[in-house]
Amino acid sequence: MHRQGTHTEDRINVAIDGPAGAGKSTVARLVAQKLSYIYVDTGAMYRAITWYMIREGIPPEDHGRVSQVVRDMIIELIPEEDVQKVLIDGEDVTAHIRSLQVSGQVSQYSKIEGVRSRLSQLQRQMAQRKGVVMDGRDIGTTVLPDAEVKIFMTASVEERALRRYKELKDAEKITLEQLEHDIAARDRLDESREISPLRRAYDAILLDTTHMDIHQVVEAIVSHCRSYVDGERNHL
C-alpha cells in the first residue's frame, strides 16, 4: 500500500562535519534556512564552554572540575535571523565566543570526555524530532551516526586560513601566516584526540569547497538532501 508522505515524514537530519575554518557554520545555517529546518551550531556550544572556563579560571587540565561544571550547566541555542545566540545559565555569551583566545583553547576543552558526552547528549535531544542541520567535527561519526545525509566539508589549509582571516575583527591583530599555522595545529589536535577524533564517516559525502563559493556549497548540500527525500518517497 502506498502512502502519501507528509512534510513531517519527509524531515531528515543532516550532519555536516569538517576541520576548522571550512565554513561549516555559515553553510549549515543557510542549508537549514533553505530546508526550513533547525540549525544546531555545536561548535558554538564548545566555544561557549571554553569561554566560560577561561572566565572562571578553570584550566583544561582539571578534567574533573570542568566535567562537573558542564554537567550542571544549562546551554541554550536561540535562533535569530543572522546568528544563533548562545546562552549559558541564561547569560548571552554570543559576542565572546569567537575570540582568538577561545579559538586557541577550544580543542583542549573539547577533548575532555565529560564535555563531549554532555554536549553529545544535548545535541541528540535536539535532533530527536528530525528536521535538524547540525555541524561539528564528530556529528556523522558519534553524535548523529544515523543522520540520513552526512557531508564532510573540507578545503585547503591556505583557503581556510584566508576565510578565517576575513572574518576576524580589526582589533585582533594576527597575520595570515599565523592563522595558517594555527589551523594546521588545530587539525592535528582534532584528528589525534582519543575521544571522537575528526574523521570522515564512511557514508559521508566528501565536499572539497576550496574553489566553491558559499552559494555553490549550500546548493550542493540542499540538492543531496532533496535527492534523498525524493528517493525515500519513491520507496513508499
Coordinates of N, CA and C in Angstrom, one line a residue:
M1 N 0.8 -1.2 0.0 CA 0.0 0.0 0.0 C 0.9 1.2 0.0
H2 N 0.6 2.1 -0.9 CA 1.4 3.4 -1.0 C 0.8 4.4 -0.1
R3 N 1.6 5.1 0.6 CA 1.1 6.2 1.5 C 1.7 7.5 1.1
Q4 N 1.0 8.5 1.2 CA 1.4 9.9 0.8 C 2.3 10.5 1.9
G5 N 3.5 10.8 1.6 CA 4.4 11.4 2.6 C 4.0 12.8 2.9
T6 N 4.0 13.1 4.2 CA 3.7 14.4 4.7 C 5.0 15.2 4.9
H7 N 4.9 16.5 5.1 CA 6.0 17.3 5.4 C 6.8 16.8 6.6
T8 N 6.1 16.4 7.6 CA 6.8 15.9 8.8 C 7.5 14.6 8.5
E9 N 6.9 13.7 7.8 CA 7.5 12.4 7.5 C 8.8 12.6 6.6
D10 N 8.8 13.7 5.8 CA 9.9 13.9 4.9 C 11.1 14.5 5.6
R11 N 11.0 14.9 6.9 CA 12.1 15.6 7.5 C 13.2 14.6 7.9
I12 N 14.4 15.1 7.6 CA 15.6 14.2 7.9 C 16.5 15.0 8.7
N13 N 17.6 14.4 9.2 CA 18.7 15.1 9.9 C 19.9 15.1 9.0
V14 N 20.6 16.3 9.0 CA 21.7 16.5 8.2 C 22.9 16.8 9.1
A15 N 24.0 16.0 8.9 CA 25.2 16.1 9.6 C 26.3 16.7 8.7
I16 N 26.9 17.8 9.2 CA 28.0 18.5 8.4 C 29.2 18.5 9.2
D17 N 30.2 17.8 8.9 CA 31.5 17.7 9.6 C 32.6 18.3 8.8
G18 N 33.7 18.6 9.4 CA 34.9 19.1 8.7 C 35.8 19.9 9.7
P19 N 37.0 20.2 9.2 CA 38.0 20.8 10.0 C 37.7 22.3 10.3
A20 N 38.5 22.9 11.1 CA 38.4 24.3 11.4 C 38.5 25.2 10.2
G21 N 37.6 26.2 10.1 CA 37.7 27.2 9.0 C 37.1 26.7 7.7
A22 N 36.4 25.6 7.7 CA 35.9 25.0 6.5 C 34.6 25.8 6.0
G23 N 34.1 26.6 7.0 CA 32.8 27.3 6.7 C 31.6 26.6 7.0
K24 N 31.7 25.6 7.9 CA 30.6 24.7 8.2 C 29.4 25.5 8.8
S25 N 29.7 26.4 9.7 CA 28.6 27.1 10.5 C 27.8 27.9 9.5
T26 N 28.4 28.7 8.7 CA 27.7 29.6 7.7 C 26.9 28.7 6.8
V27 N 27.5 27.7 6.2 CA 26.8 26.8 5.3 C 25.6 26.1 5.9
A28 N 25.9 25.5 7.1 CA 24.8 24.8 7.8 C 23.6 25.7 8.1
R29 N 23.9 26.9 8.5 CA 22.8 27.8 8.8 C 21.9 28.1 7.6
L30 N 22.6 28.3 6.4 CA 21.9 28.6 5.2 C 21.2 27.4 4.6
V31 N 21.8 26.2 4.8 CA 21.1 25.0 4.4 C 19.8 24.8 5.2
A32 N 19.9 25.1 6.5 CA 18.7 25.0 7.4 C 17.6 25.9 6.9
Q33 N 18.0 27.2 6.6 CA 17.0 28.1 6.1 C 16.3 27.7 4.9
K34 N 17.1 27.1 3.9 CA 16.6 26.7 2.7 C 15.6 25.5 2.9
L35 N 15.9 24.7 3.8 CA 15.0 23.5 4.1 C 13.9 23.7 5.1
S36 N 14.0 24.9 5.7 CA 13.1 25.3 6.8 C 13.3 24.3 8.0
Y37 N 14.6 24.0 8.3 CA 15.0 23.1 9.4 C 15.5 24.0 10.5
I38 N 15.9 23.3 11.6 CA 16.5 23.9 12.7 C 18.0 23.8 12.6
Y39 N 18.8 24.8 12.8 CA 20.2 24.8 12.8 C 20.8 24.6 14.2
V40 N 21.7 23.7 14.4 CA 22.3 23.5 15.7 C 23.8 23.7 15.5
D41 N 24.4 24.8 16.0 CA 25.8 25.1 15.9 C 26.5 24.5 17.1
T42 N 27.0 23.2 16.9 CA 27.7 22.6 18.0 C 29.0 23.2 18.4
G43 N 29.7 23.8 17.4 CA 31.0 24.5 17.6 C 30.8 25.6 18.6
A44 N 29.6 26.3 18.4 CA 29.4 27.4 19.4 C 29.2 26.9 20.8
M45 N 28.6 25.7 20.9 CA 28.4 25.2 22.3 C 29.8 24.9 22.9
Y46 N 30.7 24.3 22.2 CA 32.0 24.1 22.7 C 32.8 25.4 23.0
R47 N 32.6 26.4 22.1 CA 33.3 27.6 22.3 C 32.7 28.3 23.6
A48 N 31.4 28.2 23.8 CA 30.8 28.8 24.9 C 31.3 28.3 26.2
I49 N 31.5 26.9 26.3 CA 32.0 26.3 27.4 C 33.5 26.7 27.6
T50 N 34.2 26.8 26.6 CA 35.6 27.3 26.7 C 35.7 28.7 27.2
W51 N 34.9 29.6 26.7 CA 34.9 31.0 27.2 C 34.6 31.0 28.7
Y52 N 33.6 30.2 29.1 CA 33.1 30.2 30.5 C 34.3 29.7 31.4
M53 N 34.9 28.6 31.0 CA 36.0 28.1 31.8 C 37.2 29.1 31.9
I54 N 37.5 29.7 30.8 CA 38.6 30.7 30.9 C 38.2 31.9 31.8
R55 N 37.0 32.3 31.7 CA 36.5 33.4 32.6 C 36.6 33.0 34.1
E56 N 36.2 31.7 34.4 CA 36.1 31.2 35.7 C 37.5 30.7 36.2
G57 N 38.5 30.8 35.4 CA 39.8 30.3 35.7 C 40.0 28.8 36.0
I58 N 39.2 28.0 35.2 CA 39.2 26.6 35.3 C 40.0 26.0 34.2
P59 N 41.2 25.5 34.4 CA 42.1 25.1 33.3 C 41.6 23.8 32.7
P60 N 42.0 23.6 31.4 CA 41.5 22.3 30.7 C 42.2 21.1 31.3
E61 N 43.3 21.3 32.1 CA 43.9 20.1 32.7 C 43.1 19.6 33.9
D62 N 42.2 20.4 34.4 CA 41.4 20.0 35.6 C 40.1 19.3 35.0
H63 N 40.2 18.1 34.5 CA 39.1 17.4 33.8 C 37.9 17.2 34.8
G64 N 38.2 16.9 36.0 CA 37.1 16.6 37.0 C 36.3 17.8 37.2
R65 N 36.9 19.0 37.4 CA 36.2 20.2 37.7 C 35.4 20.7 36.5
V66 N 36.1 20.6 35.3 CA 35.4 21.0 34.1 C 34.2 20.2 33.8
S67 N 34.3 18.9 34.0 CA 33.2 17.9 33.7 C 32.1 18.2 34.7
Q68 N 32.4 18.5 36.0 CA 31.4 18.8 37.0 C 30.6 20.0 36.6
V69 N 31.3 21.1 36.3 CA 30.7 22.4 35.9 C 29.8 22.2 34.7
V70 N 30.2 21.5 33.7 CA 29.5 21.3 32.5 C 28.2 20.5 32.7
R71 N 28.3 19.5 33.6 CA 27.2 18.7 33.9 C 26.0 19.4 34.5
D72 N 26.3 20.5 35.2 CA 25.2 21.3 35.8 C 24.8 22.5 35.0
M73 N 25.4 22.7 33.9 CA 25.3 23.9 33.1 C 24.0 23.8 32.2
I74 N 23.3 24.9 32.1 CA 22.2 25.0 31.1 C 22.7 25.7 29.9
I75 N 22.7 25.0 28.8 CA 23.2 25.6 27.5 C 22.0 25.7 26.5
E76 N 21.7 26.9 26.0 CA 20.6 27.1 25.1 C 21.1 27.7 23.8
L77 N 20.5 27.3 22.7 CA 20.8 27.9 21.4 C 19.5 28.6 21.0
I78 N 19.5 29.9 20.7 CA 18.4 30.7 20.3 C 18.5 31.2 18.9
P79 N 17.8 30.7 17.9 CA 18.0 31.1 16.5 C 17.5 32.5 16.3
E80 N 18.3 33.3 15.6 CA 17.9 34.6 15.1 C 18.2 34.7 13.7
E81 N 17.9 35.8 13.0 CA 18.0 35.8 11.6 C 19.4 35.6 11.0
D82 N 20.4 36.2 11.6 CA 21.7 36.1 11.0 C 22.7 35.4 12.0
V83 N 22.3 35.0 13.1 CA 23.2 34.4 14.1 C 22.4 33.5 15.0
Q84 N 23.1 32.6 15.6 CA 22.5 31.8 16.6 C 23.0 32.2 18.0
K85 N 22.2 32.7 18.8 CA 22.6 33.2 20.2 C 22.9 32.0 21.0
V86 N 23.9 32.1 21.9 CA 24.3 31.0 22.8 C 24.2 31.6 24.2
L87 N 23.4 30.9 25.0 CA 23.2 31.3 26.4 C 23.7 30.2 27.3
I88 N 24.5 30.6 28.4 CA 24.9 29.7 29.4 C 24.3 30.2 30.7
D89 N 23.5 29.3 31.3 CA 22.7 29.6 32.5 C 22.0 31.0 32.4
G90 N 21.4 31.2 31.2 CA 20.6 32.4 30.9 C 21.4 33.6 30.5
E91 N 22.8 33.5 30.5 CA 23.6 34.6 30.1 C 24.0 34.5 28.6
D92 N 23.8 35.6 27.9 CA 24.1 35.6 26.4 C 25.6 35.8 26.3
V93 N 26.3 34.7 25.8 CA 27.7 34.8 25.6 C 28.2 34.9 24.2
T94 N 27.2 35.1 23.3 CA 27.4 35.0 21.8 C 28.6 35.9 21.4
A95 N 28.7 37.1 21.9 CA 29.6 38.1 21.5 C 31.1 37.7 21.9
H96 N 31.2 36.8 22.8 CA 32.5 36.5 23.4 C 33.2 35.3 22.8
I97 N 32.5 34.4 22.1 CA 33.0 33.1 21.9 C 33.8 32.9 20.6
R98 N 34.0 34.0 19.8 CA 34.8 33.9 18.6 C 36.1 34.5 18.7
S99 N 36.5 34.8 19.9 CA 37.8 35.5 20.1 C 39.0 34.5 19.8
L100 N 40.2 35.1 19.6 CA 41.4 34.3 19.4 C 41.7 33.4 20.6
Q101 N 41.5 34.0 21.8 CA 41.8 33.3 23.0 C 40.9 32.0 23.1
V102 N 39.6 32.1 22.8 CA 38.8 30.9 22.8 C 39.2 30.0 21.7
S103 N 39.5 30.5 20.5 CA 39.9 29.6 19.4 C 41.1 28.8 19.7
G104 N 42.0 29.5 20.4 CA 43.3 28.8 20.8 C 43.1 27.7 21.8
Q105 N 42.0 27.7 22.6 CA 41.9 26.7 23.7 C 40.7 25.8 23.5
V106 N 39.9 26.0 22.6 CA 38.6 25.2 22.5 C 38.9 23.7 22.3
S107 N 40.0 23.4 21.5 CA 40.3 22.0 21.3 C 40.7 21.3 22.6
Q108 N 41.4 22.1 23.5 CA 41.8 21.5 24.8 C 40.6 21.1 25.7
Y109 N 39.6 21.9 25.7 CA 38.4 21.6 26.5 C 37.5 20.6 25.7
S110 N 37.5 20.7 24.4 CA 36.6 19.8 23.6 C 37.0 18.3 23.7
K111 N 38.2 18.1 24.0 CA 38.7 16.7 24.1 C 38.4 16.0 25.4
I112 N 37.9 16.8 26.4 CA 37.5 16.2 27.7 C 36.3 15.3 27.6
E113 N 36.4 14.1 28.1 CA 35.3 13.2 27.9 C 34.0 13.7 28.5
G114 N 34.0 14.3 29.7 CA 32.8 14.8 30.3 C 32.1 15.9 29.5
V115 N 32.9 16.7 28.8 CA 32.4 17.8 28.0 C 31.7 17.2 26.8
R116 N 32.4 16.3 26.1 CA 31.9 15.7 24.9 C 30.6 14.9 25.1
S117 N 30.6 14.1 26.2 CA 29.4 13.3 26.5 C 28.2 14.1 26.8
R118 N 28.4 15.2 27.6 CA 27.3 16.1 28.0 C 26.7 16.8 26.8
L119 N 27.6 17.3 25.9 CA 27.1 18.1 24.8 C 26.5 17.1 23.7
S120 N 27.1 15.9 23.6 CA 26.5 15.0 22.6 C 25.1 14.6 23.0
Q121 N 24.9 14.4 24.3 CA 23.6 14.1 24.9 C 22.6 15.2 24.5
L122 N 23.0 16.5 24.8 CA 22.1 17.6 24.5 C 21.8 17.7 23.0
Q123 N 22.8 17.5 22.2 CA 22.7 17.6 20.7 C 21.8 16.5 20.2
R124 N 21.9 15.3 20.7 CA 21.0 14.2 20.3 C 19.5 14.5 20.6
Q125 N 19.3 15.1 21.8 CA 18.0 15.5 22.2 C 17.4 16.5 21.2
M126 N 18.2 17.5 20.8 CA 17.8 18.5 19.8 C 17.4 17.9 18.5
A127 N 17.9 16.7 18.1 CA 17.7 16.1 16.8 C 16.6 15.0 16.8
Q128 N 16.0 14.8 18.0 CA 15.1 13.7 18.1 C 13.9 13.8 17.2
R129 N 13.4 15.0 17.0 CA 12.2 15.3 16.2 C 12.5 15.4 14.7
K130 N 13.7 15.2 14.3 CA 14.1 15.4 12.9 C 14.1 16.8 12.4
G131 N 14.5 17.0 11.2 CA 14.5 18.4 10.7 C 15.6 19.3 11.2
V132 N 16.7 18.7 11.5 CA 17.9 19.4 12.1 C 19.1 19.4 11.2
V133 N 19.8 20.5 11.0 CA 21.1 20.6 10.4 C 22.1 20.9 11.5
M134 N 23.0 20.0 11.6 CA 24.0 20.1 12.7 C 25.4 20.0 12.2
D135 N 26.2 21.0 12.6 CA 27.6 20.9 12.1 C 28.6 20.8 13.3
G136 N 29.7 20.2 13.0 CA 30.8 20.0 14.0 C 31.9 19.2 13.5
R137 N 32.5 18.4 14.3 CA 33.6 17.5 13.9 C 33.4 16.0 14.1
D138 N 32.3 15.7 14.8 CA 32.0 14.3 15.0 C 30.5 14.0 15.0
I139 N 29.8 14.8 14.2 CA 28.4 14.7 14.1 C 28.0 13.4 13.4
G140 N 28.5 13.1 12.2 CA 28.2 11.9 11.5 C 28.8 10.7 12.0
T141 N 29.9 10.8 12.8 CA 30.5 9.6 13.4 C 30.0 9.2 14.8
T142 N 29.7 10.2 15.6 CA 29.4 10.0 17.0 C 28.1 10.5 17.5
V143 N 27.8 11.8 17.2 CA 26.6 12.4 17.7 C 25.3 11.9 17.0
L144 N 25.3 12.0 15.7 CA 24.2 11.5 14.9 C 24.6 10.5 13.8
P145 N 25.1 9.3 14.2 CA 25.5 8.3 13.3 C 24.4 7.8 12.3
D146 N 23.2 8.1 12.7 CA 22.0 7.6 11.9 C 21.5 8.8 11.0
A147 N 22.2 9.9 11.0 CA 21.7 11.0 10.2 C 21.5 10.6 8.7
E148 N 20.4 11.0 8.1 CA 20.1 10.5 6.7 C 21.1 11.0 5.7
V149 N 21.6 12.3 5.9 CA 22.5 12.8 4.9 C 23.7 13.3 5.8
K150 N 24.9 12.9 5.4 CA 26.2 13.3 6.0 C 27.1 13.9 5.0
I151 N 27.6 15.0 5.3 CA 28.5 15.8 4.5 C 29.9 16.0 5.2
F152 N 31.0 15.7 4.6 CA 32.3 16.1 5.2 C 32.9 17.2 4.3
M153 N 32.8 18.4 4.8 CA 33.3 19.6 4.2 C 34.7 19.9 4.5
T154 N 35.5 20.1 3.4 CA 36.9 20.5 3.7 C 37.4 21.5 2.7
A155 N 38.6 22.0 2.9 CA 39.2 23.0 2.0 C 40.7 23.0 2.3
S156 N 41.5 23.5 1.5 CA 42.9 23.6 1.8 C 43.2 24.4 3.0
V157 N 44.3 24.2 3.7 CA 44.7 25.0 4.9 C 44.8 26.5 4.5
E158 N 45.3 26.7 3.4 CA 45.5 28.1 2.9 C 44.2 28.8 2.7
E159 N 43.2 28.1 2.1 CA 41.9 28.7 1.9 C 41.1 28.9 3.2
R160 N 41.2 27.9 4.1 CA 40.5 28.0 5.4 C 41.1 29.2 6.2
A161 N 42.4 29.3 6.2 CA 43.1 30.4 6.9 C 42.6 31.8 6.3
L162 N 42.5 31.9 5.0 CA 42.1 33.1 4.4 C 40.7 33.5 4.8
R163 N 39.8 32.5 4.8 CA 38.4 32.7 5.2 C 38.3 33.2 6.6
R164 N 39.1 32.6 7.5 CA 39.0 32.9 8.9 C 39.6 34.4 9.1
Y165 N 40.7 34.7 8.3 CA 41.3 36.0 8.4 C 40.3 37.1 8.0
K166 N 39.5 36.8 7.0 CA 38.5 37.8 6.6 C 37.4 38.0 7.6
E167 N 37.2 37.0 8.4 CA 36.1 37.1 9.5 C 36.6 37.8 10.7
L168 N 37.9 37.9 11.0 CA 38.3 38.5 12.2 C 38.1 40.0 12.3
K169 N 37.9 40.4 13.5 CA 37.8 41.9 13.7 C 39.1 42.6 13.6
D170 N 39.1 43.8 13.3 CA 40.4 44.6 13.1 C 41.2 44.6 14.4
A171 N 40.5 44.5 15.6 CA 41.1 44.6 16.9 C 42.0 43.4 17.1
E172 N 41.7 42.3 16.4 CA 42.5 41.0 16.6 C 43.6 41.0 15.6
K173 N 44.8 41.4 16.0 CA 45.9 41.5 15.1 C 46.6 40.1 15.0
I174 N 46.5 39.6 13.8 CA 47.2 38.3 13.6 C 47.4 38.2 12.1
T175 N 48.6 37.6 11.7 CA 48.9 37.5 10.3 C 48.3 36.3 9.7
L176 N 48.1 36.3 8.4 CA 47.6 35.2 7.6 C 48.5 34.0 7.9
E177 N 49.8 34.2 7.9 CA 50.7 33.0 8.1 C 50.5 32.4 9.5
Q178 N 50.2 33.2 10.5 CA 50.0 32.7 11.8 C 48.7 31.9 11.9
L179 N 47.7 32.4 11.2 CA 46.4 31.7 11.1 C 46.6 30.3 10.4
E180 N 47.4 30.3 9.3 CA 47.6 29.0 8.7 C 48.3 28.0 9.6
H181 N 49.2 28.5 10.4 CA 49.9 27.7 11.4 C 48.9 27.2 12.4
D182 N 48.1 28.1 12.9 CA 47.1 27.8 14.0 C 46.1 26.7 13.5
I183 N 45.6 26.9 12.3 CA 44.6 26.0 11.8 C 45.2 24.6 11.5
A184 N 46.4 24.6 11.0 CA 47.1 23.3 10.8 C 47.3 22.6 12.2
A185 N 47.7 23.3 13.2 CA 47.8 22.8 14.5 C 46.5 22.3 15.1
R186 N 45.4 23.0 14.8 CA 44.1 22.6 15.3 C 43.7 21.3 14.6
D187 N 44.0 21.2 13.3 CA 43.7 20.0 12.6 C 44.4 18.8 13.3
R188 N 45.7 18.9 13.6 CA 46.4 17.8 14.2 C 45.8 17.4 15.6
L189 N 45.4 18.5 16.3 CA 44.7 18.2 17.6 C 43.4 17.5 17.5
D190 N 42.6 17.9 16.5 CA 41.3 17.4 16.3 C 41.3 15.9 15.8
E191 N 42.3 15.7 14.9 CA 42.5 14.4 14.3 C 43.1 13.3 15.2
S192 N 43.9 13.8 16.2 CA 44.6 12.9 17.1 C 44.0 12.7 18.5
R193 N 43.0 13.4 18.8 CA 42.4 13.2 20.1 C 41.8 11.8 20.3
E194 N 41.8 11.3 21.5 CA 41.3 10.0 21.7 C 39.8 9.9 21.6
I195 N 39.1 10.9 22.1 CA 37.6 10.8 22.1 C 37.1 11.5 20.9
S196 N 36.3 10.8 20.1 CA 35.6 11.3 18.9 C 36.6 12.2 18.1
P197 N 37.6 11.6 17.5 CA 38.5 12.4 16.7 C 37.8 12.8 15.4
L198 N 38.4 13.9 14.8 CA 37.8 14.4 13.5 C 38.2 13.3 12.4
R199 N 37.1 12.8 11.8 CA 37.3 11.9 10.7 C 36.0 11.8 9.9
R200 N 36.2 11.5 8.6 CA 35.0 11.4 7.8 C 34.3 10.1 8.0
A201 N 33.0 10.2 8.2 CA 32.2 9.0 8.4 C 32.2 8.2 7.0
Y202 N 32.2 6.9 7.1 CA 32.3 6.0 5.9 C 31.3 6.3 4.9
D203 N 30.1 6.8 5.3 CA 29.0 7.1 4.4 C 28.8 8.5 4.2
A204 N 29.7 9.4 4.5 CA 29.6 10.8 4.3 C 30.1 11.2 2.9
I205 N 29.4 12.2 2.3 CA 29.8 12.7 1.0 C 30.9 13.7 1.2
L206 N 32.0 13.5 0.5 CA 33.2 14.4 0.6 C 32.9 15.6 -0.3
L207 N 33.0 16.8 0.3 CA 32.8 18.1 -0.4 C 34.0 19.0 -0.2
D208 N 34.9 19.1 -1.2 CA 36.0 20.0 -1.2 C 35.6 21.4 -1.7
T209 N 35.5 22.3 -0.8 CA 35.0 23.7 -1.1 C 36.1 24.7 -1.4
T210 N 37.3 24.2 -1.6 CA 38.4 25.2 -1.9 C 38.1 26.2 -3.0
H211 N 37.5 25.7 -4.1 CA 37.2 26.5 -5.2 C 35.7 26.7 -5.4
M212 N 34.9 26.6 -4.3 CA 33.5 26.9 -4.4 C 33.1 28.1 -3.5
D213 N 32.1 28.8 -4.0 CA 31.6 29.9 -3.1 C 30.5 29.4 -2.2
I214 N 30.1 30.2 -1.3 CA 29.1 29.7 -0.3 C 27.8 29.2 -1.0
H215 N 27.3 30.0 -2.0 CA 26.1 29.6 -2.7 C 26.2 28.3 -3.3
Q216 N 27.3 28.0 -3.9 CA 27.5 26.7 -4.6 C 27.5 25.5 -3.6
V217 N 28.2 25.8 -2.4 CA 28.2 24.7 -1.4 C 26.8 24.4 -0.8
V218 N 26.1 25.5 -0.5 CA 24.8 25.4 0.0 C 23.9 24.6 -1.0
E219 N 23.9 25.0 -2.2 CA 23.1 24.3 -3.2 C 23.4 22.9 -3.4
A220 N 24.7 22.5 -3.3 CA 25.1 21.1 -3.4 C 24.6 20.3 -2.3
I221 N 24.6 20.8 -1.1 CA 24.1 20.1 0.1 C 22.6 20.0 0.0
V222 N 21.9 21.1 -0.3 CA 20.5 21.0 -0.4 C 20.0 20.0 -1.4
S223 N 20.7 20.0 -2.5 CA 20.4 19.0 -3.6 C 20.5 17.6 -3.1
H224 N 21.6 17.3 -2.4 CA 21.7 15.9 -1.8 C 20.6 15.6 -0.9
C225 N 20.2 16.6 -0.1 CA 19.1 16.3 0.9 C 17.8 16.1 0.1
R226 N 17.5 16.9 -0.9 CA 16.2 16.7 -1.6 C 16.2 15.4 -2.4
S227 N 17.4 15.0 -2.9 CA 17.5 13.7 -3.6 C 17.2 12.6 -2.7
Y228 N 17.7 12.7 -1.5 CA 17.5 11.6 -0.5 C 16.0 11.5 -0.2
V229 N 15.4 12.6 0.1 CA 13.9 12.6 0.4 C 13.1 12.1 -0.7
D230 N 13.4 12.5 -2.0 CA 12.7 12.0 -3.1 C 12.9 10.5 -3.3
G231 N 14.1 10.1 -3.1 CA 14.4 8.6 -3.2 C 13.6 7.8 -2.1
E232 N 13.4 8.4 -0.9 CA 12.7 7.7 0.1 C 11.2 7.7 -0.3
R233 N 10.7 8.8 -0.8 CA 9.3 8.8 -1.2 C 9.0 7.8 -2.3
N234 N 9.9 7.6 -3.2 CA 9.7 6.6 -4.3 C 9.6 5.2 -3.8
H235 N 10.2 4.9 -2.6 CA 10.2 3.6 -2.0 C 8.9 3.3 -1.2
L236 N 8.1 4.3 -1.0 CA 6.8 4.1 -0.2 C 5.8 3.5 -1.1

